[in-house]
Structure formats: C-alpha cells, structure tokens
PDB file of C-alpha atoms in Angstrom:
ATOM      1  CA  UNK A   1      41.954 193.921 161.685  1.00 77.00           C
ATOM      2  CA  UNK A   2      42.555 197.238 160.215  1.00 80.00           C
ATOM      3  CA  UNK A   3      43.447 197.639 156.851  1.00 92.00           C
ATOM      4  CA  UNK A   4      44.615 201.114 154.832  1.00 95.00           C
ATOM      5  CA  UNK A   5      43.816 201.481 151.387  1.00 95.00           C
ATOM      6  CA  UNK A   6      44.777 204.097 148.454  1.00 95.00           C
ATOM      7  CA  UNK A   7      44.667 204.349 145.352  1.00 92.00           C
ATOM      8  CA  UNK A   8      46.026 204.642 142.063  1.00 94.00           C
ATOM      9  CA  UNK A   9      49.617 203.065 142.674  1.00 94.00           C
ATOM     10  CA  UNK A  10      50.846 204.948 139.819  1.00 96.00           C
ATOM     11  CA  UNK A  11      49.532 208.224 138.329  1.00 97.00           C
ATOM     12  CA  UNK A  12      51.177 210.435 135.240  1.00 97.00           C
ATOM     13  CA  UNK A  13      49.310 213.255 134.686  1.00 97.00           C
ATOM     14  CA  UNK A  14      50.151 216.393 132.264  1.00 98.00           C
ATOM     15  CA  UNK A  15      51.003 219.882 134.191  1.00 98.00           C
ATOM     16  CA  UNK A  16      47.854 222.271 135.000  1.00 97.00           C
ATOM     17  CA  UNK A  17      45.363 219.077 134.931  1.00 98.00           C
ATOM     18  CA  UNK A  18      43.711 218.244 138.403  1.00 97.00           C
ATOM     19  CA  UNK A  19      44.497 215.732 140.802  1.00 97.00           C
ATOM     20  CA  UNK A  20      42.213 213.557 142.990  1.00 97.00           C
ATOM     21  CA  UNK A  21      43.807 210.853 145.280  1.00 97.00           C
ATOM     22  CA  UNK A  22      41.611 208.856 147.804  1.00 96.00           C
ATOM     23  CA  UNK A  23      42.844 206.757 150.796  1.00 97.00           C
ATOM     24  CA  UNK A  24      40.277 205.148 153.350  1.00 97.00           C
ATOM     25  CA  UNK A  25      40.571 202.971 156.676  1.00 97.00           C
ATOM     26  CA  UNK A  26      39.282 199.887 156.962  1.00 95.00           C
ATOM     27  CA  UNK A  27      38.638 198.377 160.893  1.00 93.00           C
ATOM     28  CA  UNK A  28      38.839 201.648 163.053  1.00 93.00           C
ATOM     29  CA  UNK A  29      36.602 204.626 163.550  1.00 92.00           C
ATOM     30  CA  UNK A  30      37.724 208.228 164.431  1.00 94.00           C
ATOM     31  CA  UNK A  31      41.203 207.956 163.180  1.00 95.00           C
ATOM     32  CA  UNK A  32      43.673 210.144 162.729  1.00 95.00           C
ATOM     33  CA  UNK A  33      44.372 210.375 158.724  1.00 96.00           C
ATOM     34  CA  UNK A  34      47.948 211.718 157.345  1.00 96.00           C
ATOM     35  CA  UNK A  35      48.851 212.549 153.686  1.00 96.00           C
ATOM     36  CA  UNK A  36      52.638 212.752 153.530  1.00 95.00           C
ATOM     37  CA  UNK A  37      55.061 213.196 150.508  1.00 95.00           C
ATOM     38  CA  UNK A  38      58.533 211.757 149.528  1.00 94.00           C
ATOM     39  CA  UNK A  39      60.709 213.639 147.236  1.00 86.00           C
ATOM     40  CA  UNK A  40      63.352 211.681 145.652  1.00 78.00           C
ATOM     41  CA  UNK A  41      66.492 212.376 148.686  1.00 73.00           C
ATOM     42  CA  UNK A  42      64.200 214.038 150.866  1.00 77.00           C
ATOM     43  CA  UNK A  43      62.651 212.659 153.829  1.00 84.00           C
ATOM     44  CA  UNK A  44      58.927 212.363 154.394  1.00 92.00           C
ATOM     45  CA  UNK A  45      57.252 215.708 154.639  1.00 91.00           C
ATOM     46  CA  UNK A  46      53.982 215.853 156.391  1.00 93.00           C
ATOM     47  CA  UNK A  47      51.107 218.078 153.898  1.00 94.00           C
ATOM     48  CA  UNK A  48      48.047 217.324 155.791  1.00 95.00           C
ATOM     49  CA  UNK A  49      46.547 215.643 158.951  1.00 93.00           C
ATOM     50  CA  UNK A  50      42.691 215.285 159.763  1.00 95.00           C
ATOM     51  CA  UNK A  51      41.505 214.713 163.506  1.00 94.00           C
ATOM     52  CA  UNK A  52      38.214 214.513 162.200  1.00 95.00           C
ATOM     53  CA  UNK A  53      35.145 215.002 159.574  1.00 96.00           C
ATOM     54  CA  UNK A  54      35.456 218.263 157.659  1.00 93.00           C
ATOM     55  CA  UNK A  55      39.156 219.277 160.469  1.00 94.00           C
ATOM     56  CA  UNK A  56      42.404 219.821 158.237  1.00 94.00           C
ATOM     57  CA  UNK A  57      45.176 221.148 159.234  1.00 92.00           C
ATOM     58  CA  UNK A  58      47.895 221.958 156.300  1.00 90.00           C
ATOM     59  CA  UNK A  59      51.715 221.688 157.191  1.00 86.00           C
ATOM     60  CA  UNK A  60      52.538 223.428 153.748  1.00 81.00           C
ATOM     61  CA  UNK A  61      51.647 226.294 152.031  1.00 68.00           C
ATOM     62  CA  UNK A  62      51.631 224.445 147.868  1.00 79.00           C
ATOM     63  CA  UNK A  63      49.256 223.598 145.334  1.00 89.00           C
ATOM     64  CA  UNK A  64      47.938 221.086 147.597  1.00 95.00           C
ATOM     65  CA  UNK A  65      44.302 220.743 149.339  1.00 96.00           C
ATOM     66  CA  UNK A  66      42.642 217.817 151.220  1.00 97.00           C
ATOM     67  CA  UNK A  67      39.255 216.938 152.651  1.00 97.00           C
ATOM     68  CA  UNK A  68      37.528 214.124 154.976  1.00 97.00           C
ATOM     69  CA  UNK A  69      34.167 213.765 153.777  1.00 96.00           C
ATOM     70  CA  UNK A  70      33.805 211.026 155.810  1.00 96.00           C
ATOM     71  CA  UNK A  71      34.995 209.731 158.936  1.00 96.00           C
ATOM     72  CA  UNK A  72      37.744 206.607 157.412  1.00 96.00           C
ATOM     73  CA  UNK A  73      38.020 208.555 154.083  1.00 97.00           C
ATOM     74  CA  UNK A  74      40.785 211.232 153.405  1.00 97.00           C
ATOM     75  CA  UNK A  75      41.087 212.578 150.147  1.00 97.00           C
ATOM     76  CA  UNK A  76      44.034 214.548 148.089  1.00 97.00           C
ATOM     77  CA  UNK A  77      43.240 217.136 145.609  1.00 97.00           C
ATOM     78  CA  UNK A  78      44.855 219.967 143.172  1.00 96.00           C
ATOM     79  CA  UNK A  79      42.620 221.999 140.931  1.00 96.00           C
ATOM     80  CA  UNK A  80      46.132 222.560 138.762  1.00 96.00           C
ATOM     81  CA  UNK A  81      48.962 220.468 138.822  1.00 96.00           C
ATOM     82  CA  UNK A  82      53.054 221.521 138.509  1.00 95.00           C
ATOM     83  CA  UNK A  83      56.078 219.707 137.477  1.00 95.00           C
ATOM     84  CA  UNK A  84      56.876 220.529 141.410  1.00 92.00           C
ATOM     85  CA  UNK A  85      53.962 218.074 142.708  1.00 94.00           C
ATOM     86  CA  UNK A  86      55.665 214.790 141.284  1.00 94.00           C
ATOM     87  CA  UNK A  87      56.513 212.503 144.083  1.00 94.00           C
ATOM     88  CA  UNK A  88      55.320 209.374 146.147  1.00 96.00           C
ATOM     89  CA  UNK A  89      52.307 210.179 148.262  1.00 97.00           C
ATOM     90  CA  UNK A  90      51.709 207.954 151.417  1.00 97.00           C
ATOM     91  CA  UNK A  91      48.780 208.429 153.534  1.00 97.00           C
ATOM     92  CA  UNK A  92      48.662 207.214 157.146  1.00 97.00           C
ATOM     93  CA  UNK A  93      46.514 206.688 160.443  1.00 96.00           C
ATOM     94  CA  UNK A  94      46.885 206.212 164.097  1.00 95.00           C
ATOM     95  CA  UNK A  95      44.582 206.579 166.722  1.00 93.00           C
ATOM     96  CA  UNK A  96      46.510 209.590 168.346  1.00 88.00           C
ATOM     97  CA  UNK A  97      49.803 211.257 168.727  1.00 86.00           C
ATOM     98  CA  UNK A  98      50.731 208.006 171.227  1.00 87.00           C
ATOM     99  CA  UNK A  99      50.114 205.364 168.888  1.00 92.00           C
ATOM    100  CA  UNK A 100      51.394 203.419 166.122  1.00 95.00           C
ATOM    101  CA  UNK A 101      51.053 204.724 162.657  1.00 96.00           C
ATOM    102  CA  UNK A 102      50.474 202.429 159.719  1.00 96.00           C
ATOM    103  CA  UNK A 103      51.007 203.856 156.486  1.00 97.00           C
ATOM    104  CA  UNK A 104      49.164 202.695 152.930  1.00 96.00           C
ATOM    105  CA  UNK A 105      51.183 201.440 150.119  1.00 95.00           C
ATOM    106  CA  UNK A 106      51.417 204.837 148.482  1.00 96.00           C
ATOM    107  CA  UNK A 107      50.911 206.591 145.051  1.00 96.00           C
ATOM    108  CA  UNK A 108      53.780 207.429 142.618  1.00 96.00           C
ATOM    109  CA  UNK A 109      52.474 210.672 140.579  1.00 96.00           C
ATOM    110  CA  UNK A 110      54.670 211.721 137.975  1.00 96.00           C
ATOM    111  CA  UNK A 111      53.616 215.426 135.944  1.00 96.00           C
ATOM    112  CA  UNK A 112      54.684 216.032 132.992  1.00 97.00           C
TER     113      UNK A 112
ATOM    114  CA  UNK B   1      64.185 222.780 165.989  1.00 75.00           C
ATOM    115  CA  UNK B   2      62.722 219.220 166.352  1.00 80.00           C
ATOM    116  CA  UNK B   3      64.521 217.329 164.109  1.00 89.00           C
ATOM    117  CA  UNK B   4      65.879 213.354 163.159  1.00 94.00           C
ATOM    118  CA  UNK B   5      68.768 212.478 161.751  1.00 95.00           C
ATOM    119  CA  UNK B   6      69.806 208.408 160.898  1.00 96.00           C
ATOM    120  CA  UNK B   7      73.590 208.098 159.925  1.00 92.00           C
ATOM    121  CA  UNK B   8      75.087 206.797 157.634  1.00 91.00           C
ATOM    122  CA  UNK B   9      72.819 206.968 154.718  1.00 92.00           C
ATOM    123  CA  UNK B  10      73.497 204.208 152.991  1.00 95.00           C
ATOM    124  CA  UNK B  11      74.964 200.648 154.267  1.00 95.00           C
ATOM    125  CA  UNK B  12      76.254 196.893 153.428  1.00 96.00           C
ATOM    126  CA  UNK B  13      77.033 193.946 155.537  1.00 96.00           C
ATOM    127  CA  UNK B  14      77.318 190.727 154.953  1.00 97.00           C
ATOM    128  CA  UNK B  15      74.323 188.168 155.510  1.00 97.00           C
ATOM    129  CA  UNK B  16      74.763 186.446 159.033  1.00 97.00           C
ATOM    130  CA  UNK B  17      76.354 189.634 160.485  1.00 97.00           C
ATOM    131  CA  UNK B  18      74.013 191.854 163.066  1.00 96.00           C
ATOM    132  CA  UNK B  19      72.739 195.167 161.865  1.00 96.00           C
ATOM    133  CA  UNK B  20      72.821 198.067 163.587  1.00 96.00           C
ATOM    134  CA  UNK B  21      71.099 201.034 162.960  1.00 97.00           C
ATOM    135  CA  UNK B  22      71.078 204.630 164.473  1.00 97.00           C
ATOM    136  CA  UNK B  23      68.546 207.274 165.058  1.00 97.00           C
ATOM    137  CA  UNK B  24      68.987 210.518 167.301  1.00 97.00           C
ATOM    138  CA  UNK B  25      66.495 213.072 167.860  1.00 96.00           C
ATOM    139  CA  UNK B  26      66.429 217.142 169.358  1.00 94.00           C
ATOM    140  CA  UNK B  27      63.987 217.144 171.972  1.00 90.00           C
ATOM    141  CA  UNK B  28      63.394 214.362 174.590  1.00 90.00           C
ATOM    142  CA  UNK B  29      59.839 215.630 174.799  1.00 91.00           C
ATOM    143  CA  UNK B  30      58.071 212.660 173.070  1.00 93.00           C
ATOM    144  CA  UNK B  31      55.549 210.595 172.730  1.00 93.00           C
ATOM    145  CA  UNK B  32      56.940 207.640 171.061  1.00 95.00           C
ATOM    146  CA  UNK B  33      59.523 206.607 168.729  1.00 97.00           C
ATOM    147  CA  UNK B  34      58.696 204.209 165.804  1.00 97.00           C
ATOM    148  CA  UNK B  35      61.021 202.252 163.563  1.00 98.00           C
ATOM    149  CA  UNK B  36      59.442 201.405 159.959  1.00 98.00           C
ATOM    150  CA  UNK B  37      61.060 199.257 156.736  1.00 98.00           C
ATOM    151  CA  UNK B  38      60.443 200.642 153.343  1.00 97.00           C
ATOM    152  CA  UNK B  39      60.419 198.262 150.004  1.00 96.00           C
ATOM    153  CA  UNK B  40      61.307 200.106 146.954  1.00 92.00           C
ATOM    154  CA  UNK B  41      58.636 201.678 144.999  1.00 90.00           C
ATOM    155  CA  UNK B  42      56.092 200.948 148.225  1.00 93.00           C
ATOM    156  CA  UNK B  43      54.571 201.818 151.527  1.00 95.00           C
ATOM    157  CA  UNK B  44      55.971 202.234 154.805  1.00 96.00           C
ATOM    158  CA  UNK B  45      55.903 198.927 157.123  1.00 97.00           C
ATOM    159  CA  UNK B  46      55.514 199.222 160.962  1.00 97.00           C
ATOM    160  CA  UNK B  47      58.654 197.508 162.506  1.00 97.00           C
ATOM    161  CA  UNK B  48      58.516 198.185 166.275  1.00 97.00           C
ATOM    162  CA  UNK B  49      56.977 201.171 168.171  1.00 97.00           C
ATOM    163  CA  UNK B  50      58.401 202.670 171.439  1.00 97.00           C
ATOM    164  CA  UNK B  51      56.587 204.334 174.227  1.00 95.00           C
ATOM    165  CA  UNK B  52      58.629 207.417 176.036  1.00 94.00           C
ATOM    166  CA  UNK B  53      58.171 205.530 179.012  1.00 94.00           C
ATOM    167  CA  UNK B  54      59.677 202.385 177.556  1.00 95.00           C
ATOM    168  CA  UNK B  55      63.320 201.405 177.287  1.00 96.00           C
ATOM    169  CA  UNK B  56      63.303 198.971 174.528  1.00 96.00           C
ATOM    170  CA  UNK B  57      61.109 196.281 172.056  1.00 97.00           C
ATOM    171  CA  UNK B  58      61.458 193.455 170.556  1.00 97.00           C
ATOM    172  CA  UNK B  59      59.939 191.653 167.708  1.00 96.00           C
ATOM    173  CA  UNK B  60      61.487 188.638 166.968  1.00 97.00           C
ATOM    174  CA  UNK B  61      65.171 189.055 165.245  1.00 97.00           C
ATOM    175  CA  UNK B  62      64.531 192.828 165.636  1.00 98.00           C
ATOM    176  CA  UNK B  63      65.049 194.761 168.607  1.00 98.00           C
ATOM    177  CA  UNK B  64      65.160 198.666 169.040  1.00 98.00           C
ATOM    178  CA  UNK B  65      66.168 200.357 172.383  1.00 98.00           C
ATOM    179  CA  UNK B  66      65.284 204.005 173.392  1.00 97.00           C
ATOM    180  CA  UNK B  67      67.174 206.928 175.265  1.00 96.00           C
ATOM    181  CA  UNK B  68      65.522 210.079 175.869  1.00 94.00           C
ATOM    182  CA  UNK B  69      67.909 211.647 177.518  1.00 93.00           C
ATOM    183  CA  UNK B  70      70.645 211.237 175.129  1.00 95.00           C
ATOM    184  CA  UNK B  71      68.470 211.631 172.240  1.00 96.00           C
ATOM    185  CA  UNK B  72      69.058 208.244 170.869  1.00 97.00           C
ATOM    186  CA  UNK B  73      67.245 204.766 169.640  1.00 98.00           C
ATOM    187  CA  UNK B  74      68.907 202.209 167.962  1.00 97.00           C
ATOM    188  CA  UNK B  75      67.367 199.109 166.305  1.00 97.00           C
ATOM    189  CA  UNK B  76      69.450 195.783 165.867  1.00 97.00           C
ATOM    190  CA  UNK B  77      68.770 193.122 163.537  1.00 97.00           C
ATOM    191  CA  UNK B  78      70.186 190.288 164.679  1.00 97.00           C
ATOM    192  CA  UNK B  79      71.782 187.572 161.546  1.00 97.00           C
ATOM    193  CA  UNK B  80      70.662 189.310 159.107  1.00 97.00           C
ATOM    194  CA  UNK B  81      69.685 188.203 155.761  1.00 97.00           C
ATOM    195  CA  UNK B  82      69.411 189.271 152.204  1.00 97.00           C
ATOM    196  CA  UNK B  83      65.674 189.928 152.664  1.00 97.00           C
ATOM    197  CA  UNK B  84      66.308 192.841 155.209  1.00 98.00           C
ATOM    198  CA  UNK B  85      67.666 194.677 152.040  1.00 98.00           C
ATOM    199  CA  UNK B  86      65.695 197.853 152.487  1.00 98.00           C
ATOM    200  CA  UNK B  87      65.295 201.268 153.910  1.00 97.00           C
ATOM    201  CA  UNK B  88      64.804 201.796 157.670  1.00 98.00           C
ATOM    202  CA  UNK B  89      63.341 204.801 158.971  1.00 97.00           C
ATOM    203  CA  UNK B  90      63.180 206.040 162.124  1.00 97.00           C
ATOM    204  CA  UNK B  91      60.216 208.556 163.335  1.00 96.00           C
ATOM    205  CA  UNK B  92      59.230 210.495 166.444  1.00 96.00           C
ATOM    206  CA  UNK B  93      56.081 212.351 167.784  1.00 93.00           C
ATOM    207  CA  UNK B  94      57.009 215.118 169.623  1.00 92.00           C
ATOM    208  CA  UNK B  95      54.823 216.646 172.258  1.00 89.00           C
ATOM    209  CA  UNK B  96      52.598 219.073 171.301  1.00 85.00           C
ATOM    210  CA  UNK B  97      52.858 217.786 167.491  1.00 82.00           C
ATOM    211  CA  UNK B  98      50.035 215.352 165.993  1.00 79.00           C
ATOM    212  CA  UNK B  99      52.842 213.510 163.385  1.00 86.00           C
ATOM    213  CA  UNK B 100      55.934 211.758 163.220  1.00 91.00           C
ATOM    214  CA  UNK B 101      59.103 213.666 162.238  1.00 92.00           C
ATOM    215  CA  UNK B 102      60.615 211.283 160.147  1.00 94.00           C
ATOM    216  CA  UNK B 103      64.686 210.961 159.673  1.00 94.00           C
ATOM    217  CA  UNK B 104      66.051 210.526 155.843  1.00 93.00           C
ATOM    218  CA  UNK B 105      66.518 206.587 156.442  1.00 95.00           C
ATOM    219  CA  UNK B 106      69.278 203.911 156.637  1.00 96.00           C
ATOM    220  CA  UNK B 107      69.556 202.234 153.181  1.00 96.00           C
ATOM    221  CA  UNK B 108      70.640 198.386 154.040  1.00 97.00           C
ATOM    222  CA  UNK B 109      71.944 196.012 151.481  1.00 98.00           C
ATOM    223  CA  UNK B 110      72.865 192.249 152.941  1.00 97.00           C
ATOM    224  CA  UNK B 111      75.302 190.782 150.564  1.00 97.00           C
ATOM    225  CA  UNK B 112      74.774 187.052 150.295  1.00 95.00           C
TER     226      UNK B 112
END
C-alpha cells in the first residue's frame, strides 16, 4: 500500500534562518507531489505541485521554493525565513488530476 | 473564478442525530470532488472521492452525493457519534487545473 511521509511534525525556527522540509511517497511511482499551506482561518492554499523529476510549478509568488530530486521525494525550502511563513504545511499526491489525493500528516512551523 | 464554499462554518448536533454537510462549487467543469476529515493539529484524511460522472458514494455510515449542474455535493453521516468531532473539507479539481480547490471546512462537534 502507499504510504506518505514528512517530516518534522513541529518546527520553530528564528526569522531570516533557512528552512528545509522533506516529504516522500512510499508504494507508487510517478506521482503527482503537492506542498500546500494552512493559515490559521484560511483555507488550504496550494504553493507548489511537481508532475515530475526536476518540473515545479509555483502557485505563489513568496519566500517559498521547492524541488523533486527524485521521483517519490518533494522537498520545501527558504534560504530566509519571515514571521509571514508560520503555518501548517501538508504535502500531498495523486496519480493525476482524476484521482484521489492523500495528504501526509503535516508540519506545524512556527518563526519567531 | 473557481471557487468552494462549505456553510456554516462551524456546527453541533447531538450524538445519534445524522449530519449533514454542504459543499457548492463555481464551475461544473470537474474532474472529481473529494470529501476529507481533519483531526486537530494533523493531516488531511481521505473520506470519499467522487467522479464527475458519478452521482454519489458511500463508505459505510458516510455517504456524499454530487450535482454538477447545481454546483452542489453534500456528505451525510448517518448516527453520528462523538468521534466524528472534526473538520470536514470539501475539495474539487477543476478542468484544466492539476489541484484541488479546497473550501474553508465544516467544523463538527457531536455532543454526547
């Protein structure tokens, strides 16, 4: 069965440090990988989606980047963090726009 | 714009009594429509997931219908219990998008 991982559950980090968050897929190959974000009274916004090894496509324009070094791996980065940032970070995959999603269990960042 | 909206925000019934819960969406131009439950503090669970060629699913107590035309799903949760205490959310893949556009969620409490 296929299992989504990511990692750390919780994360406080001081303002202008950098930020690395991994997720990877366990069970599937070629996925489609999500990062999404939850503000506290916001829905969930989408930040990035990956077709592919090395394809991004960014929803936002922010302080955000992400990469897919490999294919069940999608990784979360900032070389400078703001107070902005803080929020719960979910990644997801699916195997298409036609399919169910399953989401990870998320990462709370908090910057102070 | 292609958006989703789940009214009211925020409800409470009492356990035993069936739960109903409302999602409408902008454009019947989708893929699929996907209920999920979310735990406080965690990850987004996979309730039931609805084809745009389908008019409803069922997973055991749960059961969500679908109408594209009006723009509308609904899940029910049928004798509900204090362990359904959570927030539903309600998402949608439009075509020509590669995500779901997610609604701000029903929160449920089930009073014992």
């Amino acid at each position: 069965s296929q299992t989504i991982h990511q990692w750390p559950a919780t994360l406080v980090q001081p303002v202008g440090s950098p930020l690395s968050l991994e997720c990877t897929v366990e069970g599937t190959s070629n996925p489609n990988l999500y990062w999404y974000r939850q503000a506290a009274g916001r829905g969930l916004q989408l930040l990035f989606y990956s077709v592919g090894i090395g394809q991004i496509s960014s929803e936002v324009p922010q302080n955000l980047s992400a990469s897919r070094p490999q294919d069940r791996q999608f990784i979360l980065s900032s070389k400078k963090l703001l107070l902005s940032d803080s929020g719960f970070y979910l990644c997801a995959w699916s195997q298409g726009p036609n399919t169910e999603a399953f989401f990870g269990q998320g990462t709370r960042l908090t910057v102070v | 714009k292609q958006e989703v909206t789940q009214i009211p925000a925020a409800l409470s019934v009492p356990e035993g009594e069936n739960l109903v819960l409302n999602c409408s969406f902008t454009d019947s131009a989708i893929y699929n429509l996907q209920w999920f439950r979310q735990d406080p503090g965690k990850g987004l669970t996979s309730l039931l997931l609805i084809q745009s060629s389908q008019r409803e699913q069922t997973s055991g107590r749960l059961n969500a219908s679908l109408d594209k035309s009006s723009g509308r799903s609904t899940l029910y949760i049928a004798a509900s219990q204090p362990g359904d205490s959570a927030t539903y959310l309600c998402a949608v893949v439009y075509y020509g998008n590669n995500r779901l556009a997610f609604g701000k969620g029903n929160q449920v409490v089930v009073i014992p």
